[in-house]
Amino acid sequence: MKDLLSVIMLSGIYGLLSASFFVAMDAVDVAFTEASVGAGISTLLMLVAITMTGRSEHPVRHKPVLALAVVIITGSLLIYGTLDMPYFGSADAPVHTHVAPRYINDSMQEVGVPNIVTSVLASYRAFDTFGEVIVIFTAGMGILALLSVVRRPEDVAKIDSLNDSMHEQHLILRVVAKILIPFILLYALYVQFHGDYGPGGGFQAGVIFASAIFLYAMLFGMSTARRVINQSFIQLIAAIGVLLYGSVGVVSLLSGKNYFDYSALSADPIAGQHLGILLIELGVGFTVASVMVIIFFNFAGRRENSQNLEYNNKENKKV
Amino acid sequence: MLLGLYNYWIVVVLMMVGFYIVIAHGNLIKKIVGLSIFQTSVFIFYISMAKVDGGTAPILAEGISQYSNPLPHVLILTAIVVGIATTAVGLALAVRIKEAYGSIEEEEIQKKDNEDC
């Protein structure tokens, strides 16, 4: 397919389909994340990117035979490799033998949270998740370094007026969005704080929260959204999320326990676990939501700048 | 009963589709889409390993004894969000390349690089 728009739309549909795969295979938390990330945010970011890089692909001149041969050889080797794998759904596969039975049998006594995925994510493997949060934070910093633009004040006014003229026409969408956005934000908070008991948690909540802000920014214009959400404030929130996460670990270190051992947080170990998981999920939610917002705002800001440049060039030609 | 392995074959097919897109196309955005298909195939691989016949989602409840393995779920849950963050960095690089070279086609970028030397 030469049209990148349809390629991206298809990949969004593919994201939604794979989310339904995950539901069919009992991974509700993962399905939740994939539905909001794969079908929502990644499609949106790719669309913003193609508005800047051009919509169509140049025809390929070289022959794809070599690539096809490489792919077929690798694929058949991989299929040959699967012949020794345990069958789909078998309960005695090696993956189910090491730590997993302990998580399933003991997590209620040790952590006291019904959702095992949350207790593994935020308690047993909290250090691991800390690393993931730092990777997300670093990606946010990378986007800032690559795409952030400094504007002159006279450009800002021009971009704002361009923006407003572009968004005035979507009246129905704006009214519907105004009704929807509070509910999306509320739902994000529910997912955030109910993650102990049902599917959900900081990662999903952060993404849903950010998508409400994206919706607002798309329909009311970037300049309005920028007035509502201060950029340096959101960068501060991203850093605070990581700091909150790390400092929970430091508190348990200071009270003589291991890093991320939440029993240090309270006299009752189960209450300590609950508090620790709550704080950590909050840190994750802060960082994920604000990094997503940073990514989107920088992409869109870059795009506005290039539009403004084009506009200026046209004006100059006329003169 | 080789058919019991069908989940791995689906994964391999998806992975090869992604791999083919990455190596056969010159357009950088298409390469990123291919990478994300490749990535999702790995997600499906992990989640399908976690599935246990007759098990349910790993949320503890009364009267259920068989659960799917929660560990791969945790790993993939975080990997998805990290994946979108890294994809965004890739897209940002593509945007910067477009600004610097005026194109995101691999061949044209290489041609320009050769002219500069």
Short mmCIF file of C-alpha atoms in Angstrom, two decimals:
data_model
loop_
_atom_site.label_atom_id
_atom_site.label_comp_id
_atom_site.label_asym_id
_atom_site.label_seq_id
_atom_site.Cartn_x
_atom_site.Cartn_y
_atom_site.Cartn_z
CA MET A 1 0.00 0.00 0.00
CA LYS A 2 1.39 3.36 -0.97
CA ASP A 3 -0.94 5.53 1.10
CA LEU A 4 0.48 5.82 4.59
CA LEU A 5 -2.83 7.02 6.03
CA SER A 6 -4.50 3.70 5.33
CA VAL A 7 -1.41 1.83 6.56
CA ILE A 8 -1.71 3.63 9.89
CA MET A 9 -5.46 3.14 10.14
CA LEU A 10 -5.01 -0.58 9.49
CA SER A 11 -2.35 -0.76 12.18
CA GLY A 12 -4.82 0.87 14.58
CA ILE A 13 -7.41 -1.79 13.76
CA TYR A 14 -4.72 -4.42 14.22
CA GLY A 15 -4.02 -2.97 17.69
CA LEU A 16 -7.68 -3.28 18.64
CA LEU A 17 -7.78 -6.85 17.29
CA SER A 18 -4.74 -7.88 19.28
CA ALA A 19 -6.40 -6.40 22.37
CA SER A 20 -9.27 -8.82 21.79
CA PHE A 21 -6.74 -11.67 21.41
CA PHE A 22 -5.45 -10.78 24.84
CA VAL A 23 -8.96 -10.87 26.34
CA ALA A 24 -9.46 -14.30 24.79
CA MET A 25 -6.24 -15.45 26.45
CA ASP A 26 -7.28 -14.18 29.91
CA ALA A 27 -4.86 -11.26 30.03
CA VAL A 28 -7.36 -8.52 30.88
CA ASP A 29 -4.83 -6.00 32.16
CA VAL A 30 -2.74 -6.36 29.04
CA ALA A 31 -5.80 -6.10 26.80
CA PHE A 32 -6.77 -2.90 28.55
CA THR A 33 -3.36 -1.39 27.92
CA GLU A 34 -3.17 -2.55 24.32
CA ALA A 35 -6.63 -1.17 23.54
CA SER A 36 -5.75 2.27 24.84
CA VAL A 37 -2.18 2.36 23.52
CA GLY A 38 -2.24 0.31 20.31
CA ALA A 39 -5.59 1.46 19.00
CA GLY A 40 -5.57 4.96 20.46
CA ILE A 41 -2.34 6.76 21.17
CA SER A 42 0.04 5.08 18.73
CA THR A 43 -2.36 5.63 15.81
CA LEU A 44 -2.70 9.26 16.79
CA LEU A 45 1.04 9.86 17.09
CA MET A 46 1.70 8.23 13.73
CA LEU A 47 -0.98 10.41 12.14
CA VAL A 48 0.63 13.54 13.56
CA ALA A 49 3.97 12.31 12.27
CA ILE A 50 2.75 11.76 8.70
CA THR A 51 1.26 15.25 8.54
CA MET A 52 4.88 16.40 8.78
CA THR A 53 6.65 13.72 6.77
CA GLY A 54 4.24 13.36 3.86
CA ARG A 55 1.44 10.97 3.19
CA SER A 56 2.59 8.78 0.34
CA GLU A 57 5.42 6.35 -0.07
CA HIS A 58 7.68 6.41 -3.11
CA PRO A 59 7.45 3.28 -5.23
CA VAL A 60 10.14 0.74 -4.48
CA ARG A 61 12.59 0.20 -7.28
CA HIS A 62 14.64 -2.72 -5.98
CA LYS A 63 13.20 -6.22 -6.11
CA PRO A 64 11.74 -7.67 -2.90
CA VAL A 65 12.82 -11.24 -3.76
CA LEU A 66 15.91 -11.16 -1.55
CA ALA A 67 13.95 -9.82 1.44
CA LEU A 68 11.24 -12.41 0.87
CA ALA A 69 13.84 -15.19 0.80
CA VAL A 70 15.40 -14.00 4.07
CA VAL A 71 11.98 -13.79 5.70
CA ILE A 72 10.89 -17.25 4.54
CA ILE A 73 14.13 -18.90 5.67
CA THR A 74 13.99 -17.22 9.10
CA GLY A 75 10.32 -18.05 9.45
CA SER A 76 10.72 -21.72 8.66
CA LEU A 77 13.67 -22.00 11.05
CA LEU A 78 11.51 -20.42 13.78
CA ILE A 79 8.65 -22.82 13.02
CA TYR A 80 11.10 -25.71 13.21
CA GLY A 81 12.15 -24.33 16.61
CA THR A 82 8.58 -24.34 17.91
CA LEU A 83 8.27 -28.11 17.44
CA ASP A 84 9.84 -28.65 20.87
CA MET A 85 7.63 -26.10 22.61
CA PRO A 86 4.88 -27.10 25.07
CA TYR A 87 1.36 -27.18 23.62
CA PHE A 88 -0.90 -24.15 23.82
CA GLY A 89 -2.80 -24.07 27.12
CA SER A 90 -0.97 -26.98 28.75
CA ALA A 91 -0.82 -26.52 32.52
CA ASP A 92 2.55 -28.27 33.01
CA ALA A 93 4.60 -26.03 30.69
CA PRO A 94 7.94 -24.92 32.19
CA VAL A 95 6.74 -21.31 32.36
CA HIS A 96 4.20 -22.29 35.03
CA THR A 97 6.65 -24.02 37.34
CA HIS A 98 9.02 -21.49 38.93
CA VAL A 99 7.69 -18.40 40.68
CA ALA A 100 4.19 -18.31 39.21
CA PRO A 101 2.60 -20.83 41.66
CA ARG A 102 3.91 -18.77 44.55
CA TYR A 103 2.41 -15.58 43.13
CA ILE A 104 -0.94 -17.31 42.64
CA ASN A 105 -1.06 -19.15 45.98
CA ASP A 106 0.61 -16.74 48.41
CA SER A 107 0.00 -13.24 47.08
CA MET A 108 -3.26 -12.92 49.02
CA GLN A 109 -1.48 -13.55 52.34
CA GLU A 110 1.68 -11.63 51.48
CA VAL A 111 0.28 -8.62 49.63
CA GLY A 112 -3.46 -8.75 50.23
CA VAL A 113 -4.49 -7.54 46.78
CA PRO A 114 -6.90 -9.65 44.69
CA ASN A 115 -5.45 -8.66 41.31
CA ILE A 116 -2.29 -10.79 41.07
CA VAL A 117 -0.99 -8.76 38.15
CA THR A 118 -1.00 -5.63 40.28
CA SER A 119 0.69 -7.33 43.22
CA VAL A 120 3.44 -8.74 41.01
CA LEU A 121 3.84 -5.45 39.14
CA ALA A 122 3.96 -3.14 42.13
CA SER A 123 5.24 -5.33 44.93
CA TYR A 124 7.17 -8.47 43.96
CA ARG A 125 8.76 -6.90 40.91
CA ALA A 126 8.60 -3.25 41.91
CA PHE A 127 12.25 -2.71 41.08
CA ASP A 128 11.66 -3.96 37.56
CA THR A 129 8.71 -1.61 37.11
CA PHE A 130 10.82 1.26 38.42
CA GLY A 131 13.20 0.63 35.53
CA GLU A 132 10.31 0.71 33.06
CA VAL A 133 9.09 4.02 34.46
CA ILE A 134 12.56 5.47 34.06
CA VAL A 135 12.66 4.29 30.44
CA ILE A 136 9.35 6.07 29.77
CA PHE A 137 10.65 9.20 31.48
CA THR A 138 13.83 9.08 29.40
CA ALA A 139 11.79 8.70 26.22
CA GLY A 140 9.88 11.84 27.22
CA MET A 141 13.17 13.69 27.68
CA GLY A 142 14.34 12.40 24.30
CA ILE A 143 11.24 13.80 22.61
CA LEU A 144 11.81 17.14 24.33
CA ALA A 145 15.40 17.22 23.08
CA LEU A 146 14.43 16.25 19.52
CA LEU A 147 11.27 18.23 18.90
CA SER A 148 10.88 21.15 21.28
CA VAL A 149 10.81 24.54 19.56
CA VAL A 150 11.43 28.01 20.85
CA ARG A 151 9.03 30.56 19.40
CA ARG A 152 9.31 34.27 18.95
CA PRO A 153 6.37 36.17 20.46
CA GLU A 154 5.11 37.53 17.12
CA ASP A 155 4.97 33.97 15.75
CA VAL A 156 2.89 32.86 18.71
CA ALA A 157 0.10 35.31 17.91
CA LYS A 158 0.09 34.27 14.25
CA ILE A 159 -0.02 30.56 15.11
CA ASP A 160 -2.84 31.16 17.56
CA SER A 161 -4.99 32.93 14.99
CA LEU A 162 -4.31 30.19 12.40
CA ASN A 163 -5.29 27.64 15.00
CA ASP A 164 -8.53 29.28 16.00
CA SER A 165 -9.70 29.62 12.42
CA MET A 166 -8.99 25.91 11.90
CA HIS A 167 -10.99 24.66 14.85
CA GLU A 168 -14.08 26.82 14.74
CA GLN A 169 -15.89 24.56 12.30
CA HIS A 170 -16.08 21.43 14.43
CA LEU A 171 -19.08 22.53 16.50
CA ILE A 172 -20.75 19.15 17.00
CA LEU A 173 -17.49 17.44 17.88
CA ARG A 174 -16.68 20.17 20.37
CA VAL A 175 -20.02 19.86 22.17
CA VAL A 176 -19.78 16.06 22.32
CA ALA A 177 -16.20 16.22 23.52
CA LYS A 178 -17.11 18.68 26.24
CA ILE A 179 -19.59 16.14 27.61
CA LEU A 180 -17.20 13.20 27.20
CA ILE A 181 -13.98 14.60 28.61
CA PRO A 182 -15.01 14.77 32.30
CA PHE A 183 -16.16 11.16 32.14
CA ILE A 184 -12.93 10.03 30.51
CA LEU A 185 -10.94 11.76 33.23
CA LEU A 186 -13.14 10.25 35.95
CA TYR A 187 -12.78 6.81 34.38
CA ALA A 188 -9.01 7.23 34.35
CA LEU A 189 -9.07 7.97 38.09
CA TYR A 190 -11.28 4.92 38.67
CA VAL A 191 -8.84 2.72 36.74
CA GLN A 192 -5.97 4.23 38.72
CA PHE A 193 -7.39 3.56 42.18
CA HIS A 194 -9.31 0.39 41.45
CA GLY A 195 -6.29 -1.39 39.97
CA ASP A 196 -5.84 -3.41 43.18
CA TYR A 197 -9.20 -5.12 42.79
CA GLY A 198 -9.92 -5.27 39.07
CA PRO A 199 -7.96 -4.87 35.86
CA GLY A 200 -6.22 -1.51 35.75
CA GLY A 201 -3.43 0.44 37.37
CA GLY A 202 -1.11 3.34 36.84
CA PHE A 203 -0.03 2.48 33.30
CA GLN A 204 -3.55 2.20 31.89
CA ALA A 205 -4.86 5.14 33.90
CA GLY A 206 -2.02 7.37 32.72
CA VAL A 207 -2.70 6.55 29.10
CA ILE A 208 -6.47 7.11 29.43
CA PHE A 209 -5.95 10.40 31.26
CA ALA A 210 -3.57 11.58 28.56
CA SER A 211 -6.00 10.60 25.81
CA ALA A 212 -8.67 12.88 27.33
CA ILE A 213 -6.19 15.74 27.14
CA PHE A 214 -5.34 14.82 23.53
CA LEU A 215 -9.02 14.94 22.64
CA TYR A 216 -9.29 18.40 24.15
CA ALA A 217 -6.18 19.62 22.37
CA MET A 218 -7.34 18.26 19.01
CA LEU A 219 -10.77 19.85 19.12
CA PHE A 220 -10.09 23.15 20.84
CA GLY A 221 -6.72 23.88 19.29
CA MET A 222 -3.23 23.58 20.67
CA SER A 223 -3.09 27.17 21.85
CA THR A 224 -6.16 26.76 24.08
CA ALA A 225 -4.82 23.48 25.41
CA ARG A 226 -1.48 25.11 26.10
CA ARG A 227 -3.23 27.77 28.15
CA VAL A 228 -5.00 25.07 30.20
CA ILE A 229 -1.95 22.86 30.71
CA ASN A 230 1.29 24.59 31.41
CA GLN A 231 4.20 22.84 29.67
CA SER A 232 6.80 23.31 32.38
CA PHE A 233 4.24 22.17 34.95
CA ILE A 234 3.62 18.94 33.09
CA GLN A 235 7.37 18.33 32.83
CA LEU A 236 7.60 18.83 36.57
CA ILE A 237 4.81 16.25 37.10
CA ALA A 238 6.70 13.69 35.00
CA ALA A 239 9.74 14.12 37.20
CA ILE A 240 7.67 14.07 40.41
CA GLY A 241 6.14 10.72 39.39
CA VAL A 242 9.57 9.10 39.09
CA LEU A 243 10.68 10.78 42.32
CA LEU A 244 7.60 9.56 44.21
CA TYR A 245 8.21 6.02 43.01
CA GLY A 246 11.88 6.06 43.95
CA SER A 247 11.35 7.70 47.32
CA VAL A 248 8.92 4.98 48.44
CA GLY A 249 11.84 2.60 48.00
CA VAL A 250 14.20 4.95 49.84
CA VAL A 251 11.79 5.16 52.81
CA SER A 252 11.88 1.39 53.22
CA LEU A 253 15.68 1.45 52.87
CA LEU A 254 15.93 4.06 55.63
CA SER A 255 13.84 1.96 57.99
CA GLY A 256 16.27 -0.91 57.61
CA LYS A 257 14.33 -3.04 55.13
CA ASN A 258 15.05 -3.92 51.52
CA TYR A 259 14.43 -1.45 48.72
CA PHE A 260 10.67 -1.48 47.95
CA ASP A 261 9.84 -3.64 50.98
CA TYR A 262 6.54 -1.99 51.87
CA SER A 263 6.13 -3.64 55.26
CA ALA A 264 8.35 -0.79 56.47
CA LEU A 265 5.65 1.77 55.65
CA SER A 266 3.19 0.70 58.33
CA ALA A 267 3.07 -1.42 61.49
CA ASP A 268 0.72 -3.88 59.80
CA PRO A 269 2.49 -5.47 56.79
CA ILE A 270 -0.71 -5.78 54.71
CA ALA A 271 -1.61 -2.12 55.29
CA GLY A 272 1.98 -1.24 54.38
CA GLN A 273 1.65 -3.19 51.14
CA HIS A 274 -1.58 -1.39 50.29
CA LEU A 275 -0.06 2.02 50.95
CA GLY A 276 3.08 1.17 49.00
CA ILE A 277 1.16 -0.09 45.97
CA LEU A 278 -1.10 2.97 46.02
CA LEU A 279 1.87 5.37 46.09
CA ILE A 280 3.78 3.50 43.41
CA GLU A 281 0.80 3.29 41.08
CA LEU A 282 0.28 7.00 41.60
CA GLY A 283 3.90 7.65 40.62
CA VAL A 284 3.51 5.47 37.53
CA GLY A 285 0.25 7.22 36.60
CA PHE A 286 1.81 10.68 36.96
CA THR A 287 4.81 9.82 34.83
CA VAL A 288 2.96 7.94 32.09
CA ALA A 289 0.21 10.56 31.71
CA SER A 290 2.57 13.51 31.65
CA VAL A 291 5.11 11.88 29.33
CA MET A 292 2.32 11.06 26.86
CA VAL A 293 1.13 14.67 27.04
CA ILE A 294 4.69 15.94 26.55
CA ILE A 295 5.11 13.69 23.50
CA PHE A 296 1.85 14.82 21.92
CA PHE A 297 2.34 18.52 22.60
CA ASN A 298 5.84 18.50 21.19
CA PHE A 299 4.78 16.70 18.03
CA ALA A 300 1.85 19.06 17.54
CA GLY A 301 3.92 22.13 18.39
CA ARG A 302 6.53 21.13 15.83
CA ARG A 303 3.78 20.72 13.27
CA GLU A 304 2.35 24.18 13.97
CA ASN A 305 5.76 25.67 13.48
CA SER A 306 6.23 24.06 10.09
CA GLN A 307 2.73 25.16 9.07
CA ASN A 308 3.57 28.69 10.12
CA LEU A 309 6.77 28.64 8.08
CA GLU A 310 4.88 27.49 4.99
CA TYR A 311 2.30 30.19 5.54
CA ASN A 312 5.01 32.83 5.86
CA ASN A 313 6.70 31.60 2.68
CA LYS A 314 3.44 31.92 0.75
CA GLU A 315 2.93 35.46 2.06
CA ASN A 316 6.47 36.41 1.05
CA LYS A 317 5.94 35.06 -2.46
CA LYS A 318 2.79 37.12 -2.86
CA VAL A 319 4.68 40.26 -1.85
CA MET B 1 -0.77 -33.56 17.66
CA LEU B 2 1.21 -30.80 16.04
CA LEU B 3 -1.88 -28.59 15.85
CA GLY B 4 -1.48 -27.77 19.56
CA LEU B 5 1.38 -25.50 18.53
CA TYR B 6 -0.73 -23.21 16.37
CA ASN B 7 -0.28 -20.20 18.66
CA TYR B 8 3.48 -20.18 17.96
CA TRP B 9 2.87 -20.39 14.22
CA ILE B 10 0.58 -17.37 14.30
CA VAL B 11 3.29 -15.52 16.21
CA VAL B 12 5.97 -16.55 13.71
CA VAL B 13 3.82 -15.44 10.76
CA LEU B 14 3.10 -12.05 12.34
CA MET B 15 6.74 -11.62 13.27
CA MET B 16 7.85 -12.37 9.72
CA VAL B 17 5.28 -9.92 8.31
CA GLY B 18 6.77 -7.23 10.54
CA PHE B 19 10.31 -8.27 9.65
CA TYR B 20 9.52 -8.18 5.93
CA ILE B 21 8.09 -4.66 6.19
CA VAL B 22 11.20 -3.49 8.05
CA ILE B 23 13.70 -4.85 5.53
CA ALA B 24 11.80 -4.49 2.24
CA HIS B 25 10.45 -0.95 2.51
CA GLY B 26 12.47 2.23 2.37
CA ASN B 27 9.92 4.53 3.97
CA LEU B 28 10.82 5.22 7.59
CA ILE B 29 7.22 5.51 8.84
CA LYS B 30 6.42 2.14 7.27
CA LYS B 31 9.47 0.66 8.95
CA ILE B 32 8.16 1.90 12.30
CA VAL B 33 4.74 0.33 11.62
CA GLY B 34 6.55 -2.92 10.75
CA LEU B 35 8.53 -2.76 13.98
CA SER B 36 5.33 -2.33 15.96
CA ILE B 37 3.79 -5.39 14.28
CA PHE B 38 6.93 -7.33 15.16
CA GLN B 39 6.60 -6.07 18.71
CA THR B 40 2.96 -7.11 19.02
CA SER B 41 3.84 -10.59 17.81
CA VAL B 42 6.23 -10.91 20.75
CA PHE B 43 3.46 -9.71 23.08
CA ILE B 44 1.13 -12.38 21.72
CA PHE B 45 3.88 -14.97 22.16
CA TYR B 46 4.27 -14.16 25.86
CA ILE B 47 0.55 -13.96 26.57
CA SER B 48 -0.16 -17.24 24.77
CA MET B 49 2.47 -18.93 26.92
CA ALA B 50 0.67 -17.69 30.02
CA LYS B 51 -2.65 -19.21 29.00
CA VAL B 52 -3.72 -22.33 30.92
CA ASP B 53 -6.63 -24.45 29.68
CA GLY B 54 -9.62 -23.93 31.95
CA GLY B 55 -7.92 -21.06 33.77
CA THR B 56 -9.32 -17.57 34.19
CA ALA B 57 -7.90 -14.08 34.43
CA PRO B 58 -5.47 -13.79 37.37
CA ILE B 59 -7.74 -11.89 39.74
CA LEU B 60 -8.35 -13.87 42.91
CA ALA B 61 -11.98 -14.77 43.57
CA GLU B 62 -13.97 -17.33 45.51
CA GLY B 63 -14.46 -20.74 43.96
CA ILE B 64 -11.77 -20.50 41.28
CA SER B 65 -8.68 -22.66 41.55
CA GLN B 66 -7.10 -22.42 38.10
CA TYR B 67 -5.58 -19.11 37.03
CA SER B 68 -3.49 -18.08 34.05
CA ASN B 69 0.12 -17.25 34.77
CA PRO B 70 0.30 -13.58 35.88
CA LEU B 71 4.03 -13.08 35.33
CA PRO B 72 4.03 -12.73 31.50
CA HIS B 73 1.06 -10.38 31.85
CA VAL B 74 3.10 -8.05 34.05
CA LEU B 75 6.06 -8.09 31.71
CA ILE B 76 3.95 -7.33 28.63
CA LEU B 77 1.79 -4.73 30.33
CA THR B 78 4.80 -2.57 31.01
CA ALA B 79 6.39 -3.45 27.67
CA ILE B 80 3.39 -2.06 25.77
CA VAL B 81 3.67 1.35 27.41
CA VAL B 82 7.45 1.40 27.02
CA GLY B 83 6.89 0.36 23.40
CA ILE B 84 4.72 3.37 22.62
CA ALA B 85 7.26 5.68 24.26
CA THR B 86 10.09 4.30 22.14
CA THR B 87 7.90 4.34 19.00
CA ALA B 88 7.31 8.03 19.68
CA VAL B 89 11.06 8.60 19.83
CA GLY B 90 11.37 6.80 16.49
CA LEU B 91 8.69 8.99 14.94
CA ALA B 92 10.40 12.09 16.33
CA LEU B 93 13.63 11.01 14.66
CA ALA B 94 11.75 10.49 11.39
CA VAL B 95 10.33 14.01 11.65
CA ARG B 96 13.79 15.46 12.23
CA ILE B 97 15.20 13.47 9.31
CA LYS B 98 12.44 14.84 7.10
CA GLU B 99 13.37 18.37 8.15
CA ALA B 100 17.06 17.83 7.55
CA TYR B 101 16.91 15.82 4.29
CA GLY B 102 13.49 16.70 2.88
CA SER B 103 12.59 13.04 2.58
CA ILE B 104 12.02 9.93 4.66
CA GLU B 105 12.88 7.47 1.91
CA GLU B 106 15.99 5.50 2.73
CA GLU B 107 17.44 5.65 -0.80
CA GLU B 108 17.10 9.41 -1.13
CA ILE B 109 18.68 9.96 2.27
CA GLN B 110 21.64 7.81 1.29
CA LYS B 111 21.95 9.58 -2.06
CA LYS B 112 22.12 12.94 -0.29
CA ASP B 113 24.69 11.63 2.17
CA ASN B 114 26.87 10.40 -0.71
CA GLU B 115 26.65 13.76 -2.46
CA ASP B 116 27.86 15.52 0.66
CA CYS B 117 30.98 13.39 0.97
#
